[in-house]
Amino acid sequence: MSVTQFTEQELKALEEKTTIPRFLFLPVGLVAIWCLAVYWPTDAISWQIFLTLFISYCLFCWTSCFHECSHHTLSGSKNASIWLGRILGTAMFVPYTVYRESHIRHHAYLNKPSDWELWPYSDPNTSLRFRRVFIWFDLILGVFMAPFIYGRIFWHKDSPLTDPKLRRTIRYEYAGIVVTWGLIIGLCIHFDAIWGLLRVWVLPHYLAGIYQNTRKFTEHLGMSSYDPMLGTRTVVGNNIITKLCTYFNFDIFVHGPHHRHPKIAHNLLLQKMDDYKEQNPDVKYPVFTTYWAAIIDMAPSFFKQPGVGMNAGAPAPAKEKKQIDNFVGDVSKEVLAETDLSSRKD
């Protein structure tokens, strides 16, 4: 498995940032799961519905933590990112290394045919009819579609993952998922607790999959540019709800700067966005002050033409400056061809 290499300045920023308060969703979510499991303090249907929705959002935050782990930017410790990522990946049925390798290429080849993470929306060989049908499965069955889409980078005959050690690591992670969930399901069957598993884990996890894929669509669908600052939607909240959601999701909503600088500490993304806007006042970045506004902007693409890059009207991309198998400091300067840059390079 590749290990992200940080400059001294990048590593210092990771070590100095305060991450612990953002982890509230983890213990609070576990407490909520316990309350739902034992019907505490009441079995009233309204309370059960509230807990289910609350847990589902906590699990959605877990996916953002999983994402942060894949970048090795959760803290100054790479091992902490790797092992927490493997635990979360096992819970979500997505091997950590599969997700990381797919996500590395998602940053390097945003909206291009080689962007495995945005398949089929990035693949010009998929028909519009197929994408119009597939997107509903992707939205409604996100909990099942995510393992399928991410797994393609390992199982596909044209997989770029050819290193035997890397593929062995992924096989071990798949085996870990099968064994772990086999034991959990077996124990639930033995103790007649399958209904409890469905109620306290499967249903909230299912809902979290819908939230997660809605986020994916909102940040990417309909974006044609290969430039990370213009090929993604960025949300910089102007109200307390959006700001809180951004905070507990490790600032992933500030998506343009994150895509251009995948090794930057998440708490610096807002400042990075402000810097780009100040340096390039003539560039109209796709920045929204609420997530709802970004969803509205995305909606026509969802229904009419679900696609990115070439499937959203862009010409074929130029050849990159170099092939990528790890995160870089600045995608625009280190990877993207000059002809694919749409914004200034400050």
XYZ file of C-alpha atoms in Angstrom, residues 23-340:
318
model
C -14.877 13.045 16.584
C -17.956 13.668 18.745
C -20.082 11.900 16.142
C -18.196 8.656 16.837
C -18.889 8.109 20.585
C -22.233 9.895 20.411
C -23.259 7.673 17.488
C -22.274 4.543 19.422
C -24.319 5.696 22.436
C -27.297 6.347 20.144
C -26.953 2.846 18.663
C -27.037 1.392 22.193
C -30.114 3.471 23.072
C -31.879 2.274 19.921
C -30.909 -1.339 20.604
C -32.266 -1.434 24.167
C -35.180 0.966 23.593
C -33.775 3.475 26.101
C -35.310 5.543 27.565
C -38.526 4.696 25.729
C -39.829 2.558 22.894
C -42.013 5.389 21.542
C -41.996 5.299 17.742
C -41.161 9.003 17.498
C -38.026 8.469 19.622
C -37.033 5.423 17.570
C -37.376 7.415 14.343
C -35.305 10.270 15.768
C -32.562 7.893 16.912
C -32.507 6.136 13.533
C -32.099 9.435 11.673
C -29.528 10.686 14.164
C -27.472 7.486 13.913
C -27.656 7.587 10.118
C -26.137 11.069 10.118
C -23.419 9.969 12.538
C -22.604 7.112 10.152
C -22.484 9.623 7.310
C -19.863 11.524 9.335
C -18.007 8.211 9.725
C -17.717 8.082 5.920
C -16.088 11.530 5.971
C -13.669 10.284 8.632
C -12.957 7.259 6.410
C -12.213 9.678 3.589
C -9.818 11.632 5.803
C -8.078 8.392 6.778
C -7.511 7.560 3.110
C -5.529 10.804 2.720
C -3.450 10.029 5.829
C -4.449 13.510 7.038
C -6.509 12.514 10.064
C -3.582 13.411 12.332
C 0.193 13.476 12.303
C 0.189 9.657 12.625
C -0.153 7.729 9.376
C -0.678 4.476 11.263
C -3.693 5.966 13.052
C -5.223 6.856 9.675
C -4.511 3.414 8.225
C -5.878 1.308 11.074
C -8.920 3.458 11.820
C -9.550 3.459 8.067
C -9.464 -0.334 8.004
C -11.918 -0.533 10.900
C -14.315 1.913 9.251
C -13.900 0.240 5.860
C -14.796 -3.121 7.376
C -17.936 -1.581 8.886
C -18.878 -0.116 5.478
C -18.018 -3.205 3.369
C -15.341 -1.233 1.449
C -11.690 -2.322 1.853
C -9.605 0.613 3.005
C -6.888 0.129 0.386
C -9.435 -0.206 -2.427
C -10.980 3.097 -1.406
C -7.603 4.811 -1.044
C -6.296 3.664 -4.435
C -9.543 4.702 -6.146
C -9.533 8.041 -4.343
C -5.918 8.803 -5.275
C -6.895 8.537 -8.939
C -10.101 10.483 -8.358
C -7.974 13.459 -7.290
C -5.371 13.048 -10.020
C -7.794 12.399 -12.901
C -10.908 14.299 -11.803
C -13.837 13.937 -14.250
C -11.690 11.991 -16.721
C -12.367 8.470 -18.056
C -9.635 7.246 -15.673
C -11.526 8.615 -12.657
C -12.622 5.217 -11.295
C -14.504 6.701 -8.366
C -16.950 8.613 -10.591
C -17.768 5.669 -12.861
C -20.072 5.464 -14.814
C -20.551 9.234 -14.917
C -16.931 9.824 -16.012
C -16.857 7.018 -18.603
C -17.706 8.215 -22.144
C -18.302 4.594 -23.171
C -21.431 4.420 -20.998
C -24.657 5.497 -22.652
C -26.852 8.315 -21.417
C -29.718 5.856 -20.985
C -27.568 3.582 -18.825
C -26.455 6.485 -16.631
C -30.024 7.746 -16.255
C -31.074 4.356 -14.938
C -27.920 3.588 -12.962
C -28.028 6.835 -10.992
C -31.276 5.802 -9.270
C -29.719 2.541 -8.115
C -26.664 4.532 -7.024
C -28.819 6.906 -4.977
C -31.368 4.515 -3.489
C -29.013 1.564 -2.975
C -25.868 3.506 -2.135
C -24.928 1.148 0.690
C -24.561 -1.640 -1.906
C -23.413 0.406 -4.903
C -20.423 1.971 -3.113
C -18.669 -1.392 -2.521
C -19.366 -2.278 -6.172
C -18.098 1.004 -7.660
C -14.981 1.181 -5.504
C -14.298 -2.527 -5.949
C -14.100 -2.153 -9.736
C -10.566 -0.756 -9.462
C -9.468 -4.129 -8.030
C -11.714 -6.593 -9.875
C -11.802 -5.010 -13.351
C -9.682 -6.660 -16.064
C -8.043 -3.282 -16.799
C -7.248 -2.564 -13.163
C -4.271 -0.215 -12.689
C -3.463 -2.061 -9.447
C -0.870 -4.520 -10.674
C 1.574 -4.661 -7.757
C 1.307 -8.156 -6.171
C 1.877 -6.860 -2.623
C -0.847 -4.252 -3.032
C -3.317 -6.787 -4.394
C -2.464 -9.196 -1.556
C -3.206 -6.449 0.988
C -6.586 -5.852 -0.640
C -7.392 -9.570 -0.600
C -6.628 -9.660 3.132
C -8.929 -6.681 3.693
C -11.729 -8.335 1.736
C -11.203 -11.493 3.793
C -11.365 -9.431 6.983
C -14.713 -7.972 5.924
C -16.144 -11.398 5.092
C -14.931 -12.964 8.356
C -16.039 -10.038 10.526
C -19.507 -9.786 9.083
C -19.832 -13.558 8.909
C -19.217 -13.700 12.670
C -21.594 -10.806 13.382
C -24.404 -12.280 11.307
C -23.748 -15.778 12.674
C -23.942 -14.537 16.272
C -27.114 -12.575 15.525
C -28.715 -15.687 14.045
C -27.613 -17.781 17.026
C -29.036 -15.311 19.555
C -32.125 -14.547 17.440
C -31.012 -10.908 17.065
C -31.238 -10.454 13.287
C -34.144 -8.028 13.627
C -32.055 -5.984 16.047
C -29.139 -5.892 13.583
C -31.454 -4.717 10.815
C -33.001 -2.078 13.057
C -29.930 -0.575 14.727
C -27.304 -0.958 11.976
C -28.594 -1.900 8.531
C -31.366 0.729 8.304
C -29.223 3.661 9.559
C -26.369 2.463 7.328
C -28.758 2.335 4.365
C -29.853 5.935 5.003
C -26.235 7.058 5.435
C -25.506 5.597 1.982
C -28.177 7.860 0.511
C -26.679 10.913 2.247
C -23.182 10.000 1.080
C -24.136 9.548 -2.561
C -26.187 12.739 -2.497
C -22.986 14.470 -1.394
C -21.062 12.802 -4.221
C -23.605 13.919 -6.795
C -23.802 17.445 -5.399
C -20.055 17.977 -5.502
C -19.486 16.445 -8.944
C -22.476 15.761 -11.173
C -22.691 18.002 -14.236
C -19.186 19.426 -13.775
C -17.261 19.340 -17.050
C -13.935 20.977 -16.144
C -10.830 18.925 -15.359
C -9.560 21.828 -13.273
C -10.180 20.840 -9.613
C -11.224 24.362 -8.614
C -13.845 24.572 -11.369
C -14.667 20.879 -11.786
C -16.234 20.520 -8.336
C -18.852 22.411 -6.323
C -17.623 24.003 -3.117
C -19.844 24.879 -0.161
C -18.727 27.603 2.235
C -21.545 27.890 4.754
C -23.032 31.198 5.848
C -25.363 29.708 8.487
C -24.813 27.721 11.652
C -26.252 24.435 10.317
C -24.043 24.342 7.219
C -21.015 25.374 9.258
C -21.621 22.640 11.842
C -22.149 20.002 9.154
C -18.949 21.154 7.463
C -17.051 20.986 10.754
C -18.129 17.454 11.657
C -17.394 16.233 8.132
C -13.778 17.428 8.243
C -14.449 20.374 5.904
C -14.918 18.049 2.933
C -17.665 20.360 1.641
C -14.910 22.880 0.772
C -14.320 20.590 -2.134
C -12.436 22.600 -4.755
C -9.375 23.398 -2.616
C -9.482 19.873 -1.199
C -9.369 18.418 -4.705
C -6.504 20.605 -5.794
C -4.500 20.092 -2.578
C -5.238 16.545 -1.322
C -2.480 16.645 1.308
C -3.512 19.884 2.983
C -4.838 19.850 6.558
C -8.640 20.071 6.396
C -8.806 23.067 8.754
C -6.871 25.147 6.190
C -9.285 24.593 3.298
C -11.531 27.586 4.003
C -8.548 29.921 4.080
C -7.265 28.348 0.860
C -10.594 29.067 -0.850
C -10.486 32.685 0.329
C -6.927 33.009 -0.983
C -7.869 31.757 -4.445
C -10.849 34.105 -4.662
C -8.692 37.055 -3.611
C -5.875 36.179 -6.018
C -8.232 35.514 -8.955
C -11.127 37.993 -8.673
C -12.145 37.449 -12.305
C -12.603 33.684 -11.925
C -16.139 32.609 -11.063
C -15.624 29.619 -8.807
C -18.633 27.311 -8.237
C -18.964 28.259 -4.565
C -22.296 28.066 -2.704
C -23.229 29.382 0.726
C -25.612 26.514 1.536
C -25.593 22.857 0.618
C -29.172 23.167 -0.547
C -28.115 25.783 -3.140
C -25.471 23.379 -4.443
C -28.051 20.581 -4.670
C -30.380 22.819 -6.683
C -27.514 23.634 -9.059
C -26.782 19.910 -9.465
C -30.406 18.746 -9.861
C -30.836 19.310 -13.639
C -27.812 17.106 -14.329
C -29.203 14.389 -12.072
C -32.389 14.102 -14.097
C -31.330 15.109 -17.616
C -27.679 14.235 -18.166
C -25.927 12.487 -15.277
C -22.293 12.792 -16.135
C -19.007 14.613 -15.584
C -16.172 15.576 -17.903
C -16.814 14.311 -21.436
C -20.290 13.163 -20.396
C -21.008 16.748 -19.341
C -19.852 18.277 -22.626
C -16.075 18.590 -22.175
C -13.579 17.683 -24.899
C -11.307 14.703 -24.360
C -8.655 15.517 -21.727
C -5.011 16.047 -22.610
C -2.293 13.715 -21.384
C -1.232 14.368 -17.793
C 2.242 15.599 -16.893
C 2.853 12.321 -15.048
C 1.058 9.177 -13.990
C -0.030 9.103 -10.369
C -0.127 6.357 -7.721
C -0.176 8.620 -4.645
C -1.554 11.955 -3.509
C 0.367 15.077 -4.563
C 0.618 18.550 -3.094
C -0.988 20.444 -5.982
C -2.858 18.503 -8.672
C -3.068 21.498 -11.033
C 0.670 22.126 -11.054
C 1.976 18.566 -10.747
C -0.489 16.501 -12.782
C -2.922 18.457 -14.922
C -1.947 19.356 -18.488
C -1.797 23.109 -19.121
C -4.568 22.861 -21.716
C -6.905 21.341 -19.122
